XYZ file of C-alpha atoms in Angstrom:
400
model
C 168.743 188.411 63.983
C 171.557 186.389 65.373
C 170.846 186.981 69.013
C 166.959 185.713 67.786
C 168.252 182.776 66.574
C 170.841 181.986 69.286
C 168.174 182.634 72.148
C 165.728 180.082 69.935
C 168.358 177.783 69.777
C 169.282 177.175 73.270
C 165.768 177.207 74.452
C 165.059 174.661 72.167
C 168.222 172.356 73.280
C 167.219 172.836 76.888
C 163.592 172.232 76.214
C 164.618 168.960 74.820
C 167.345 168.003 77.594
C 164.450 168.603 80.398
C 161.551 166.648 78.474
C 164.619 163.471 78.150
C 165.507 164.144 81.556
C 161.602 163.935 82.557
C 161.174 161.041 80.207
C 163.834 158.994 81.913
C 163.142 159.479 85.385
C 159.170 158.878 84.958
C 160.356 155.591 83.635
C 162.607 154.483 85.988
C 160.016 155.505 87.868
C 156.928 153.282 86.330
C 159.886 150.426 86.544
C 159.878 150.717 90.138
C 156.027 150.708 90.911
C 156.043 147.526 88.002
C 159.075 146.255 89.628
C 160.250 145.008 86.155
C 162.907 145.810 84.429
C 161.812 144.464 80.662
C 157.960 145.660 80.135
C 157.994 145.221 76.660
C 160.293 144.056 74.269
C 161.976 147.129 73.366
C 163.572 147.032 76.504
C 165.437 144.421 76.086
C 164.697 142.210 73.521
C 167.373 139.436 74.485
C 165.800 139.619 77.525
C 162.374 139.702 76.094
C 162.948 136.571 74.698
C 164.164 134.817 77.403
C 161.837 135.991 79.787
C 158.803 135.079 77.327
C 160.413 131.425 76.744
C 160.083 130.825 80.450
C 156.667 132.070 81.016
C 156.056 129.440 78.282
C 157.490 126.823 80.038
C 155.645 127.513 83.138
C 152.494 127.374 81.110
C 153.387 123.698 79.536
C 154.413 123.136 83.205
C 151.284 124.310 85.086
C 149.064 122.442 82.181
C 151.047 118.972 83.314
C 150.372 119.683 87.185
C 146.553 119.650 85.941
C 146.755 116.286 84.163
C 148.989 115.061 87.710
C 145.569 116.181 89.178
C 143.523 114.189 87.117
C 145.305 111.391 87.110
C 145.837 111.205 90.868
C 141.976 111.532 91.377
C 141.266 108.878 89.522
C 143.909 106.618 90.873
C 142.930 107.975 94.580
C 139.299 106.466 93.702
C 140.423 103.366 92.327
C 142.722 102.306 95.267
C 139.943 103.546 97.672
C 136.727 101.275 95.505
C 139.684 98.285 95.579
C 140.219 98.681 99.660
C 135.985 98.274 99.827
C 135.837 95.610 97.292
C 138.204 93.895 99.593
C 136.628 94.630 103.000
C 133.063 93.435 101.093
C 134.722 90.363 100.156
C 135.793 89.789 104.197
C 132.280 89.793 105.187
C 131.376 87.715 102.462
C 134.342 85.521 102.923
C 133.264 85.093 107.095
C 129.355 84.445 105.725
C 130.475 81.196 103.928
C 132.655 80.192 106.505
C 129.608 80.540 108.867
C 127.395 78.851 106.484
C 129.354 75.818 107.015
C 128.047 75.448 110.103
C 126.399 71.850 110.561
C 123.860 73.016 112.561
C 122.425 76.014 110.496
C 118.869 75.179 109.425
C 117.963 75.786 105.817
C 116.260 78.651 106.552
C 119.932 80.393 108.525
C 121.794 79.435 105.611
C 118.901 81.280 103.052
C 119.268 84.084 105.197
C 122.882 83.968 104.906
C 122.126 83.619 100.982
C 120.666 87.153 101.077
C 123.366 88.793 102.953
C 125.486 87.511 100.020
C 123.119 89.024 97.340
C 123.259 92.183 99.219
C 126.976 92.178 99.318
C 126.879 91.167 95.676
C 124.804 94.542 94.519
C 127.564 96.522 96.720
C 129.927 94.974 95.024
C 128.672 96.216 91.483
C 127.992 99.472 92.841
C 131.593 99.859 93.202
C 132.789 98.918 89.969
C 130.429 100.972 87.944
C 131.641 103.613 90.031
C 132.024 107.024 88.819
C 134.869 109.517 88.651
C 132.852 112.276 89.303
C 133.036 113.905 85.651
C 130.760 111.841 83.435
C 133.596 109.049 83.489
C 133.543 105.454 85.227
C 136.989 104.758 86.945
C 137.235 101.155 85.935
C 135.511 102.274 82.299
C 138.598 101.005 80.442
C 139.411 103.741 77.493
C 135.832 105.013 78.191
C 132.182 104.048 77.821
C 129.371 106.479 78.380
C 127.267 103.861 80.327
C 128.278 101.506 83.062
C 130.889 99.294 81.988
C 129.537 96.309 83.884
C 126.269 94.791 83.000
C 124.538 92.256 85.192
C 122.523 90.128 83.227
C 121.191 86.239 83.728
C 124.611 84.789 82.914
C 126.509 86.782 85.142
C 128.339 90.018 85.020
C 130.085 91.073 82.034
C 132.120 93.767 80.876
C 130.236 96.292 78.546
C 133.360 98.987 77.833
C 136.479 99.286 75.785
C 139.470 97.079 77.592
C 142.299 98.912 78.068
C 143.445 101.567 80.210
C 143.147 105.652 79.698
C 146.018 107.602 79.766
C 146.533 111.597 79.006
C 148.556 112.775 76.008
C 151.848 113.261 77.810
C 155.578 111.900 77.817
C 154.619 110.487 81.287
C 152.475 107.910 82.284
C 149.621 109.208 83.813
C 146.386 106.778 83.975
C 143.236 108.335 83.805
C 141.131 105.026 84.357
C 141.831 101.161 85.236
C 140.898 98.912 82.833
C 137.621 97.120 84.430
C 137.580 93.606 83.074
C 141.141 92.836 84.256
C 140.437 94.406 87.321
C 137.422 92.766 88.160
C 136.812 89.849 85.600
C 140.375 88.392 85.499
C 141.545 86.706 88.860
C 143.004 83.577 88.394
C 140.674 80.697 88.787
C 141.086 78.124 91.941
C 144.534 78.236 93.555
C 146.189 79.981 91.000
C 147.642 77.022 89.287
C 144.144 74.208 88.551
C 141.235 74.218 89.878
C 139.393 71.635 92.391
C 135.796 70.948 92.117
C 132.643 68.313 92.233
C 130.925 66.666 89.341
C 127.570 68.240 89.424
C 125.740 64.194 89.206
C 127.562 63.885 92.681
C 125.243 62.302 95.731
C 127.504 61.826 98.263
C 128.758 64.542 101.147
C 132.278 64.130 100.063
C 133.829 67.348 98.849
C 137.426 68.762 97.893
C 139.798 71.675 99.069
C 141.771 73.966 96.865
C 144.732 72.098 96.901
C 148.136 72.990 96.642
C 151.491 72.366 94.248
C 153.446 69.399 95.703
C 155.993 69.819 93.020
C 155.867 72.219 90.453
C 158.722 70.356 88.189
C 156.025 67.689 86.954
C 153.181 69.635 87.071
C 151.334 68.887 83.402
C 148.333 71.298 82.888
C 146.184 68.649 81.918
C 142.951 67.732 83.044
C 142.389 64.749 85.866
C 139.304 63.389 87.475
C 139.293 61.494 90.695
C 136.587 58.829 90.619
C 135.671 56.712 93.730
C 134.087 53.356 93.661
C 132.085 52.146 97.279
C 131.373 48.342 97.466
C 130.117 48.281 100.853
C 131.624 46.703 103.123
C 134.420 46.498 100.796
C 136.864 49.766 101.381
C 136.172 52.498 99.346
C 138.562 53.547 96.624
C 139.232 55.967 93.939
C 141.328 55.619 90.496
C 142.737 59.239 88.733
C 142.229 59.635 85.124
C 143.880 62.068 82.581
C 142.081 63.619 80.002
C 139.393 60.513 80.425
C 142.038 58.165 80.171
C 142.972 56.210 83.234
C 146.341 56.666 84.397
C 146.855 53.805 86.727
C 146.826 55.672 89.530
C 144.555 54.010 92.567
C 144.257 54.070 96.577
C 142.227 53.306 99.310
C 140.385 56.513 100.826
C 141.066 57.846 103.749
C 138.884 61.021 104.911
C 140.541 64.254 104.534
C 143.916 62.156 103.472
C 146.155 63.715 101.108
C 145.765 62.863 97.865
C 148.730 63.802 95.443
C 148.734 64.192 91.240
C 151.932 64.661 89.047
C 152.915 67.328 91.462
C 149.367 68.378 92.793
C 147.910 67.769 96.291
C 144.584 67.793 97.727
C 142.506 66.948 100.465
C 138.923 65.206 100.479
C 136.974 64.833 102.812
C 133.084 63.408 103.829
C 131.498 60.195 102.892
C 131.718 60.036 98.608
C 128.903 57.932 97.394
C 129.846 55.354 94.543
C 130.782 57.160 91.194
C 131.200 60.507 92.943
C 134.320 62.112 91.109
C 136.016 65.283 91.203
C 137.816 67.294 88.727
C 140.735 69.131 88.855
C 141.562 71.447 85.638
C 144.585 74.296 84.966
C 143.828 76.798 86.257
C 142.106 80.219 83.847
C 142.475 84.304 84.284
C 138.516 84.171 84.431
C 137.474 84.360 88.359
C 135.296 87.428 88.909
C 133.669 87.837 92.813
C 129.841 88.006 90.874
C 130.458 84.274 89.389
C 132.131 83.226 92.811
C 128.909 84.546 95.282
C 126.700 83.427 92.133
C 127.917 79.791 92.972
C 127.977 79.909 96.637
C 124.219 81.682 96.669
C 122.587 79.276 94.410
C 123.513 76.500 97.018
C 122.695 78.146 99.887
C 119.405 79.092 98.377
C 118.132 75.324 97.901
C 116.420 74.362 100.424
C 117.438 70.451 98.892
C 121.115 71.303 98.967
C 123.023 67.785 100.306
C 125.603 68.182 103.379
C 128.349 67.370 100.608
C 127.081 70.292 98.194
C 126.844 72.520 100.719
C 130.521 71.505 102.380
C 132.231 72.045 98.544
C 129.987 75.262 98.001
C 131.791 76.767 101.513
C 135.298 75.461 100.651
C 134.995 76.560 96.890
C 133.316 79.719 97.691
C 136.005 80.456 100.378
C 138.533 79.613 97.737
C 137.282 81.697 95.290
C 136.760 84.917 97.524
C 140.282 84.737 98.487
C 141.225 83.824 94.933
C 139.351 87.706 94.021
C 140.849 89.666 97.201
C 144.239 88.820 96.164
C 143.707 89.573 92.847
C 142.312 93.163 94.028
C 145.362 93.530 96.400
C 147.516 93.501 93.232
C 145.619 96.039 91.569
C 145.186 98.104 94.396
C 149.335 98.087 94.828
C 149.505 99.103 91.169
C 147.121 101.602 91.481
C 149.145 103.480 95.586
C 152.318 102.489 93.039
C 150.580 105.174 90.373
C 150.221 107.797 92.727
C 153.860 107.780 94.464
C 154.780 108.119 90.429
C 152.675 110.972 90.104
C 153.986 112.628 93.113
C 157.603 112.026 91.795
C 156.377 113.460 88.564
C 154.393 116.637 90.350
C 157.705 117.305 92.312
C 159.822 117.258 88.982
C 157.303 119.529 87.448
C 157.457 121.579 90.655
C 161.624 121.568 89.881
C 160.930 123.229 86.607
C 158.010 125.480 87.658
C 160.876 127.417 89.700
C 163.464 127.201 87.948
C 161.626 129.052 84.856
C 160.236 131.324 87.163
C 163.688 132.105 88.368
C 164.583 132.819 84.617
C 161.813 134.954 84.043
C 162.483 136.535 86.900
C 166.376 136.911 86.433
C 165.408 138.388 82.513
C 162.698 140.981 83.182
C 162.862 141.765 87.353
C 164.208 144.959 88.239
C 166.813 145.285 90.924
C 165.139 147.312 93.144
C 168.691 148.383 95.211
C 170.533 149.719 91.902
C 167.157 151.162 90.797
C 166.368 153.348 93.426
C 170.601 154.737 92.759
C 169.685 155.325 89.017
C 166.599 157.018 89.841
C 168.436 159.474 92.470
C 170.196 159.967 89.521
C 167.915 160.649 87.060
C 166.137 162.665 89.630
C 169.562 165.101 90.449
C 169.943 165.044 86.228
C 166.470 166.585 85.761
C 166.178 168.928 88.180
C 170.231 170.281 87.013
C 168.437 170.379 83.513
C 164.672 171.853 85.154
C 167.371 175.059 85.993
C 169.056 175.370 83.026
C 165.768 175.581 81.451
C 164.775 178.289 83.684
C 167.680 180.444 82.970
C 167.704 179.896 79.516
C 163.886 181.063 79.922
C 165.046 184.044 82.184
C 167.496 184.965 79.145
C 166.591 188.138 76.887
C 167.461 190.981 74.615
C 166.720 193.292 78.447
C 169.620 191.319 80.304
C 171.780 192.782 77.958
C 170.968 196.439 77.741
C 170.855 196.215 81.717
Protein backbone atom coordinates (compact mmCIF):
# COMPACT_ATOMS: atom_id res chain seq x y z
CA UNK A 1 0.00 0.00 0.00
CA UNK A 2 2.96 2.17 0.71
CA UNK A 3 4.79 1.58 -2.51
CA UNK A 4 0.98 2.65 -4.11
CA UNK A 5 1.06 5.63 -2.42
CA UNK A 6 4.75 6.57 -2.83
CA UNK A 7 4.60 5.83 -6.73
CA UNK A 8 1.20 8.24 -6.68
CA UNK A 9 3.00 10.66 -4.91
CA UNK A 10 5.94 11.34 -6.99
CA UNK A 11 4.03 11.16 -10.16
CA UNK A 12 1.90 13.65 -8.93
CA UNK A 13 4.93 16.11 -7.79
CA UNK A 14 6.52 15.62 -11.18
CA UNK A 15 3.30 16.05 -13.02
CA UNK A 16 3.04 19.35 -11.37
CA UNK A 17 6.87 20.46 -11.74
CA UNK A 18 6.50 19.75 -15.74
CA UNK A 19 2.97 21.55 -16.19
CA UNK A 20 4.96 24.87 -14.03
CA UNK A 21 7.87 24.27 -16.04
CA UNK A 22 5.53 24.31 -19.33
CA UNK A 23 3.56 27.15 -17.88
CA UNK A 24 6.61 29.34 -17.51
CA UNK A 25 8.34 28.86 -20.59
CA UNK A 26 5.02 29.27 -22.85
CA UNK A 27 4.93 32.59 -21.14
CA UNK A 28 8.12 33.83 -21.51
CA UNK A 29 7.40 32.71 -24.60
CA UNK A 30 3.96 34.77 -25.47
CA UNK A 31 6.23 37.76 -23.78
CA UNK A 32 8.56 37.51 -26.52
CA UNK A 33 6.13 37.34 -29.60
CA UNK A 34 4.12 40.49 -27.44
CA UNK A 35 7.43 41.92 -26.75
CA UNK A 36 6.03 43.19 -23.37
CA UNK A 37 6.97 42.49 -20.32
CA UNK A 38 3.65 43.75 -18.18
CA UNK A 39 0.42 42.37 -20.24
CA UNK A 40 -1.82 42.77 -17.58
CA UNK A 41 -1.66 44.02 -14.30
CA UNK A 42 -0.83 41.02 -12.45
CA UNK A 43 2.41 41.22 -13.82
CA UNK A 44 3.45 43.91 -12.35
CA UNK A 45 1.13 46.06 -10.92
CA UNK A 46 3.68 48.96 -9.99
CA UNK A 47 4.45 48.74 -13.32
CA UNK A 48 0.92 48.48 -14.44
CA UNK A 49 0.32 51.62 -13.07
CA UNK A 50 2.92 53.46 -14.39
CA UNK A 51 2.74 52.20 -17.69
CA UNK A 52 -1.20 52.95 -17.79
CA UNK A 53 -0.50 56.66 -16.39
CA UNK A 54 1.62 57.29 -19.44
CA UNK A 55 -0.57 55.89 -22.05
CA UNK A 56 -2.91 58.46 -20.42
CA UNK A 57 -0.80 61.16 -20.89
CA UNK A 58 -0.17 60.42 -24.43
CA UNK A 59 -3.89 60.39 -24.93
CA UNK A 60 -4.38 64.08 -23.23
CA UNK A 61 -1.25 64.73 -25.38
CA UNK A 62 -2.37 63.43 -28.81
CA UNK A 63 -6.02 65.16 -28.07
CA UNK A 64 -3.92 68.73 -27.73
CA UNK A 65 -1.90 68.03 -31.10
CA UNK A 66 -5.62 67.87 -32.62
CA UNK A 67 -6.75 71.23 -31.21
CA UNK A 68 -2.81 72.59 -32.50
CA UNK A 69 -4.42 71.33 -35.80
CA UNK A 70 -7.39 73.20 -35.60
CA UNK A 71 -6.16 76.08 -34.50
CA UNK A 72 -3.33 76.33 -37.03
CA UNK A 73 -5.93 75.83 -39.91
CA UNK A 74 -7.78 78.43 -39.01
CA UNK A 75 -4.99 80.82 -38.38
CA UNK A 76 -3.28 79.46 -41.81
CA UNK A 77 -6.68 80.79 -43.52
CA UNK A 78 -6.84 83.92 -41.82
CA UNK A 79 -3.24 85.12 -42.60
CA UNK A 80 -3.75 83.77 -46.20
CA UNK A 81 -7.69 85.87 -46.68
CA UNK A 82 -5.52 88.99 -44.89
CA UNK A 83 -2.46 88.67 -47.65
CA UNK A 84 -5.59 88.88 -50.52
CA UNK A 85 -7.46 91.50 -48.74
CA UNK A 86 -4.24 93.35 -49.01
CA UNK A 87 -3.21 92.58 -52.61
CA UNK A 88 -7.21 93.59 -53.48
CA UNK A 89 -6.68 96.72 -51.76
CA UNK A 90 -3.27 97.39 -54.17
CA UNK A 91 -5.31 97.23 -57.19
CA UNK A 92 -7.85 99.24 -55.74
CA UNK A 93 -5.38 101.57 -54.23
CA UNK A 94 -3.52 101.99 -58.12
CA UNK A 95 -7.42 102.44 -59.61
CA UNK A 96 -7.86 105.72 -57.59
CA UNK A 97 -4.58 106.85 -58.17
CA UNK A 98 -5.36 106.39 -61.93
CA UNK A 99 -8.65 107.95 -61.58
CA UNK A 100 -6.95 111.07 -60.79
CA UNK A 101 -5.96 111.41 -64.00
CA UNK A 102 -7.07 114.93 -65.49
CA UNK A 103 -7.67 113.67 -68.63
CA UNK A 104 -9.97 110.59 -67.92
CA UNK A 105 -13.40 111.25 -69.42
CA UNK A 106 -16.40 110.56 -67.23
CA UNK A 107 -17.10 107.63 -68.83
CA UNK A 108 -12.96 106.08 -67.93
CA UNK A 109 -13.46 107.09 -64.52
CA UNK A 110 -17.24 105.09 -64.40
CA UNK A 111 -15.46 102.33 -65.73
CA UNK A 112 -12.90 102.61 -63.18
CA UNK A 113 -16.02 102.88 -60.68
CA UNK A 114 -16.93 99.28 -61.62
CA UNK A 115 -13.59 97.79 -61.27
CA UNK A 116 -13.92 99.14 -57.69
CA UNK A 117 -17.39 97.49 -57.14
CA UNK A 118 -15.94 94.36 -58.41
CA UNK A 119 -13.04 94.54 -56.09
CA UNK A 120 -15.51 95.51 -53.39
CA UNK A 121 -17.70 92.03 -53.78
CA UNK A 122 -14.09 90.20 -53.63
CA UNK A 123 -13.45 91.84 -50.84
CA UNK A 124 -16.64 90.51 -48.92
CA UNK A 125 -16.15 87.24 -50.33
CA UNK A 126 -13.15 87.02 -48.27
CA UNK A 127 -14.37 87.98 -45.05
CA UNK A 128 -17.39 85.80 -44.98
CA UNK A 129 -15.01 83.24 -45.73
CA UNK A 130 -15.36 79.84 -44.49
CA UNK A 131 -13.19 77.48 -42.46
CA UNK A 132 -14.19 74.64 -44.20
CA UNK A 133 -16.34 72.98 -41.26
CA UNK A 134 -19.60 74.91 -41.09
CA UNK A 135 -17.52 77.84 -39.36
CA UNK A 136 -16.59 81.44 -40.80
CA UNK A 137 -12.88 82.31 -39.90
CA UNK A 138 -13.50 85.91 -39.05
CA UNK A 139 -17.12 84.68 -37.36
CA UNK A 140 -16.02 86.07 -33.98
CA UNK A 141 -17.19 83.35 -31.14
CA UNK A 142 -19.41 81.92 -33.96
CA UNK A 143 -22.47 82.71 -36.06
CA UNK A 144 -24.15 80.15 -38.25
CA UNK A 145 -24.60 82.69 -41.15
CA UNK A 146 -22.16 85.12 -42.64
CA UNK A 147 -20.96 87.44 -40.18
CA UNK A 148 -20.89 90.38 -42.57
CA UNK A 149 -24.02 91.73 -44.04
CA UNK A 150 -24.03 94.20 -46.88
CA UNK A 151 -26.92 96.22 -46.73
CA UNK A 152 -27.78 100.04 -48.06
CA UNK A 153 -25.76 101.64 -45.27
CA UNK A 154 -22.79 99.76 -45.69
CA UNK A 155 -21.34 96.62 -44.35
CA UNK A 156 -21.89 95.61 -40.92
CA UNK A 157 -20.98 93.00 -38.66
CA UNK A 158 -23.81 90.37 -38.04
CA UNK A 159 -21.78 87.82 -35.42
CA UNK A 160 -20.71 87.64 -31.84
CA UNK A 161 -17.36 90.00 -31.33
CA UNK A 162 -14.82 88.31 -29.83
CA UNK A 163 -12.45 85.73 -30.66
CA UNK A 164 -12.84 81.63 -30.37
CA UNK A 165 -10.52 79.82 -28.53
CA UNK A 166 -10.45 75.85 -27.52
CA UNK A 167 -10.80 74.73 -23.90
CA UNK A 168 -7.11 74.42 -23.14
CA UNK A 169 -4.32 75.95 -20.77
CA UNK A 170 -2.86 77.36 -24.06
CA UNK A 171 -3.96 79.84 -26.27
CA UNK A 172 -5.09 78.43 -29.25
CA UNK A 173 -7.56 80.70 -31.52
CA UNK A 174 -10.00 79.00 -33.39
CA UNK A 175 -11.39 82.21 -35.24
CA UNK A 176 -10.45 86.12 -35.55
CA UNK A 177 -12.81 88.29 -34.37
CA UNK A 178 -14.35 89.95 -37.74
CA UNK A 179 -15.40 93.44 -36.81
CA UNK A 180 -11.96 94.39 -35.43
CA UNK A 181 -10.45 92.82 -38.19
CA UNK A 182 -12.27 94.33 -40.81
CA UNK A 183 -14.51 97.18 -39.32
CA UNK A 184 -11.93 98.81 -36.97
CA UNK A 185 -8.93 100.58 -38.82
CA UNK A 186 -8.26 103.77 -37.59
CA UNK A 187 -9.90 106.54 -39.46
CA UNK A 188 -7.66 109.16 -41.66
CA UNK A 189 -3.98 109.23 -40.66
CA UNK A 190 -4.30 107.53 -37.60
CA UNK A 191 -4.42 110.54 -35.42
CA UNK A 192 -7.68 113.18 -37.18
CA UNK A 193 -9.04 113.05 -40.07
CA UNK A 194 -8.93 115.57 -43.24
CA UNK A 195 -11.87 116.08 -45.37
CA UNK A 196 -14.31 118.57 -47.55
CA UNK A 197 -17.56 120.10 -46.49
CA UNK A 198 -20.00 118.38 -48.69
CA UNK A 199 -21.70 122.33 -49.80
CA UNK A 200 -18.08 122.76 -51.28
CA UNK A 201 -17.94 124.26 -55.14
CA UNK A 202 -14.60 124.87 -55.62
CA UNK A 203 -11.67 122.25 -56.95
CA UNK A 204 -9.71 122.81 -53.86
CA UNK A 205 -9.17 119.66 -51.86
CA UNK A 206 -6.99 118.40 -48.77
CA UNK A 207 -4.30 115.62 -48.07
CA UNK A 208 -4.13 113.40 -45.06
CA UNK A 209 -1.93 115.40 -43.22
CA UNK A 210 0.54 114.67 -40.80
CA UNK A 211 1.52 115.42 -36.82
CA UNK A 212 3.83 118.49 -36.74
CA UNK A 213 4.05 118.16 -33.03
CA UNK A 214 2.40 115.73 -31.10
CA UNK A 215 3.03 117.70 -27.57
CA UNK A 216 0.06 120.23 -28.43
CA UNK A 217 -1.95 118.15 -30.32
CA UNK A 218 -5.76 118.78 -28.73
CA UNK A 219 -8.27 116.22 -30.22
CA UNK A 220 -10.65 118.76 -30.93
CA UNK A 221 -12.42 119.54 -33.90
CA UNK A 222 -11.15 122.52 -36.48
CA UNK A 223 -12.52 123.75 -39.73
CA UNK A 224 -10.53 125.68 -42.23
CA UNK A 225 -12.75 128.21 -43.98
CA UNK A 226 -11.53 130.31 -47.00
CA UNK A 227 -12.92 133.59 -48.04
CA UNK A 228 -12.16 134.74 -52.12
CA UNK A 229 -12.74 138.51 -52.81
CA UNK A 230 -11.51 138.55 -56.21
CA UNK A 231 -8.96 140.22 -57.00
CA UNK A 232 -8.34 140.53 -53.42
CA UNK A 233 -5.97 137.39 -52.22
CA UNK A 234 -7.69 134.60 -51.05
CA UNK A 235 -7.59 133.64 -47.41
CA UNK A 236 -8.71 131.23 -44.87
CA UNK A 237 -9.35 131.64 -40.90
CA UNK A 238 -9.27 128.07 -38.56
CA UNK A 239 -11.97 127.61 -36.13
CA UNK A 240 -12.25 125.23 -33.07
CA UNK A 241 -15.23 123.57 -32.23
CA UNK A 242 -17.13 126.55 -34.36
CA UNK A 243 -15.38 129.02 -32.51
CA UNK A 244 -12.77 131.05 -34.28
CA UNK A 245 -9.43 130.76 -32.98
CA UNK A 246 -7.66 133.67 -34.49
CA UNK A 247 -5.79 131.83 -36.61
CA UNK A 248 -5.62 133.42 -40.43
CA UNK A 249 -3.26 133.38 -43.68
CA UNK A 250 -3.07 134.08 -47.09
CA UNK A 251 -3.36 130.81 -49.37
CA UNK A 252 -0.89 129.54 -51.13
CA UNK A 253 -1.67 126.27 -53.36
CA UNK A 254 -0.52 123.12 -51.93
CA UNK A 255 1.28 125.36 -48.98
CA UNK A 256 1.52 123.88 -45.70
CA UNK A 257 -0.91 124.68 -43.49
CA UNK A 258 -0.17 123.86 -39.71
CA UNK A 259 -2.87 123.43 -36.49
CA UNK A 260 -1.83 123.08 -32.74
CA UNK A 261 0.59 120.49 -33.89
CA UNK A 262 -1.21 119.29 -37.17
CA UNK A 263 -0.08 119.87 -40.80
CA UNK A 264 -1.69 119.70 -44.04
CA UNK A 265 -1.53 120.48 -47.49
CA UNK A 266 -4.33 122.05 -49.86
CA UNK A 267 -4.32 122.36 -52.90
CA UNK A 268 -6.69 123.61 -56.22
CA UNK A 269 -8.64 126.74 -56.61
CA UNK A 270 -11.25 126.86 -53.20
CA UNK A 271 -14.26 128.82 -54.14
CA UNK A 272 -15.50 131.41 -51.41
CA UNK A 273 -16.87 129.61 -48.21
CA UNK A 274 -15.28 126.31 -49.20
CA UNK A 275 -14.02 124.83 -45.75
CA UNK A 276 -12.54 121.74 -44.66
CA UNK A 277 -12.68 119.79 -41.56
CA UNK A 278 -10.30 118.09 -39.73
CA UNK A 279 -11.65 115.79 -36.69
CA UNK A 280 -9.66 113.08 -34.16
CA UNK A 281 -9.30 110.55 -35.58
CA UNK A 282 -12.02 107.03 -34.78
CA UNK A 283 -11.29 102.97 -34.78
CA UNK A 284 -14.21 102.92 -37.45
CA UNK A 285 -12.46 102.73 -41.12
CA UNK A 286 -13.63 99.57 -42.88
CA UNK A 287 -12.33 99.12 -46.90
CA UNK A 288 -16.49 98.75 -47.89
CA UNK A 289 -17.14 102.50 -46.44
CA UNK A 290 -13.70 103.66 -47.99
CA UNK A 291 -14.50 102.21 -51.93
CA UNK A 292 -18.27 103.20 -50.98
CA UNK A 293 -16.95 106.89 -50.91
CA UNK A 294 -14.53 106.81 -53.67
CA UNK A 295 -17.30 104.87 -56.08
CA UNK A 296 -20.10 107.17 -55.47
CA UNK A 297 -17.83 110.02 -56.92
CA UNK A 298 -16.53 108.36 -59.60
CA UNK A 299 -19.97 107.25 -60.55
CA UNK A 300 -21.41 110.95 -61.10
CA UNK A 301 -21.12 111.86 -64.15
CA UNK A 302 -21.50 115.79 -62.41
CA UNK A 303 -18.62 115.11 -60.07
CA UNK A 304 -16.45 118.73 -59.94
CA UNK A 305 -12.48 118.49 -60.61
CA UNK A 306 -12.21 119.40 -56.74
CA UNK A 307 -14.61 116.40 -55.65
CA UNK A 308 -13.07 114.18 -57.68
CA UNK A 309 -9.24 115.39 -56.59
CA UNK A 310 -10.39 114.89 -52.55
CA UNK A 311 -12.31 111.56 -53.52
CA UNK A 312 -8.61 110.18 -55.00
CA UNK A 313 -6.55 111.64 -52.10
CA UNK A 314 -9.16 110.49 -49.40
CA UNK A 315 -9.79 107.26 -51.03
CA UNK A 316 -5.97 106.68 -51.32
CA UNK A 317 -5.79 107.61 -47.70
CA UNK A 318 -8.24 105.45 -46.59
CA UNK A 319 -7.06 102.23 -48.56
CA UNK A 320 -3.76 102.59 -47.02
CA UNK A 321 -5.37 103.50 -43.72
CA UNK A 322 -7.23 99.53 -44.15
CA UNK A 323 -3.95 97.68 -45.57
CA UNK A 324 -2.07 98.67 -42.60
CA UNK A 325 -4.59 97.86 -40.40
CA UNK A 326 -4.74 94.22 -42.12
CA UNK A 327 -0.86 94.02 -41.95
CA UNK A 328 -1.27 94.11 -38.14
CA UNK A 329 -3.69 91.47 -38.05
CA UNK A 330 -2.10 89.42 -40.44
CA UNK A 331 1.34 89.63 -38.09
CA UNK A 332 -0.85 88.59 -35.16
CA UNK A 333 -2.36 85.99 -36.88
CA UNK A 334 1.91 84.25 -38.67
CA UNK A 335 2.64 85.36 -34.69
CA UNK A 336 -0.29 82.57 -33.72
CA UNK A 337 1.06 79.96 -35.69
CA UNK A 338 4.96 80.16 -34.67
CA UNK A 339 3.07 79.82 -30.99
CA UNK A 340 1.37 76.87 -32.04
CA UNK A 341 4.39 75.31 -33.45
CA UNK A 342 6.27 76.06 -30.12
CA UNK A 343 3.30 74.54 -28.41
CA UNK A 344 3.08 71.30 -30.99
CA UNK A 345 6.90 70.80 -30.33
CA UNK A 346 6.36 70.91 -26.42
CA UNK A 347 3.54 68.51 -26.83
CA UNK A 348 5.82 66.50 -29.13
CA UNK A 349 8.49 66.70 -25.85
CA UNK A 350 5.92 64.98 -23.76
CA UNK A 351 4.47 62.60 -26.40
CA UNK A 352 8.05 60.82 -26.06
CA UNK A 353 8.88 61.14 -23.06
CA UNK A 354 5.56 59.17 -21.85
CA UNK A 355 6.09 56.86 -24.45
CA UNK A 356 9.53 56.26 -23.13
CA UNK A 357 7.82 55.55 -19.67
CA UNK A 358 5.43 53.28 -20.97
CA UNK A 359 7.85 51.76 -22.69
CA UNK A 360 10.53 51.56 -19.81
CA UNK A 361 7.33 50.00 -17.41
CA UNK A 362 5.80 47.29 -19.61
CA UNK A 363 8.66 46.56 -22.67
CA UNK A 364 10.39 43.44 -22.40
CA UNK A 365 14.12 43.26 -22.76
CA UNK A 366 14.37 41.19 -25.49
CA UNK A 367 18.46 40.30 -24.75
CA UNK A 368 17.78 39.02 -21.01
CA UNK A 369 14.55 37.41 -22.31
CA UNK A 370 15.74 35.22 -24.78
CA UNK A 371 18.59 34.02 -21.51
CA UNK A 372 15.50 33.35 -19.23
CA UNK A 373 13.76 31.52 -21.81
CA UNK A 374 16.96 29.18 -22.58
CA UNK A 375 16.41 28.74 -19.18
CA UNK A 376 13.11 27.93 -18.76
CA UNK A 377 13.50 25.86 -21.82
CA UNK A 378 16.75 23.59 -20.18
CA UNK A 379 14.31 23.63 -16.72
CA UNK A 380 11.42 21.92 -18.57
CA UNK A 381 12.86 19.59 -20.55
CA UNK A 382 15.25 18.42 -17.01
CA UNK A 383 11.63 18.20 -15.50
CA UNK A 384 9.88 16.57 -19.15
CA UNK A 385 12.62 13.50 -17.98
CA UNK A 386 12.00 13.24 -14.62
CA UNK A 387 8.48 12.86 -15.54
CA UNK A 388 9.28 10.13 -17.82
CA UNK A 389 11.13 8.10 -15.35
CA UNK A 390 8.89 8.62 -12.71
CA UNK A 391 6.29 7.28 -15.46
CA UNK A 392 8.76 4.38 -16.37
CA UNK A 393 8.70 3.54 -12.45
CA UNK A 394 6.69 0.31 -11.24
CA UNK A 395 6.00 -2.52 -8.88
CA UNK A 396 8.01 -4.82 -12.23
CA UNK A 397 11.34 -2.70 -11.82
CA UNK A 398 11.53 -4.08 -8.60
CA UNK A 399 10.93 -7.77 -8.88
CA UNK A 400 13.40 -7.51 -11.99
Amino acid sequence: MSGRVSNTSRYESAVTVLQRRQAEMSEAQMQMTSGKRVSKPSDDPTAAARAERAFIAQQRIESAQRSVGVSRSAMALTESALGRAGDLLQNAREKLISAGNGTYSGAERAALATDLVALRGQLLQLANQTDGAGGYIFGGQGTLAPPFVDSAGGVTFAGTSGQGQLSTSEQMPTSVDGESVWLSARSGNGVFVTGAAAANTGSAFIDAGGVADPSVLTGQNYQVVFNVAPPAVTTYAVSMNGVPTGQTGNYIPGGAITVDGMTFDIGGAPANGDAFDITPSTPDMDPFEALDRAIAVLSDPNATRGAIAQSVNSGVRDVDAVMSHFSANRSVAGAALSRLDAIESRNQDRDLWAKSVQSDAEDLDMVKAVSEFQNKQTSYQAALQSYAMVQSMSLFDYLK
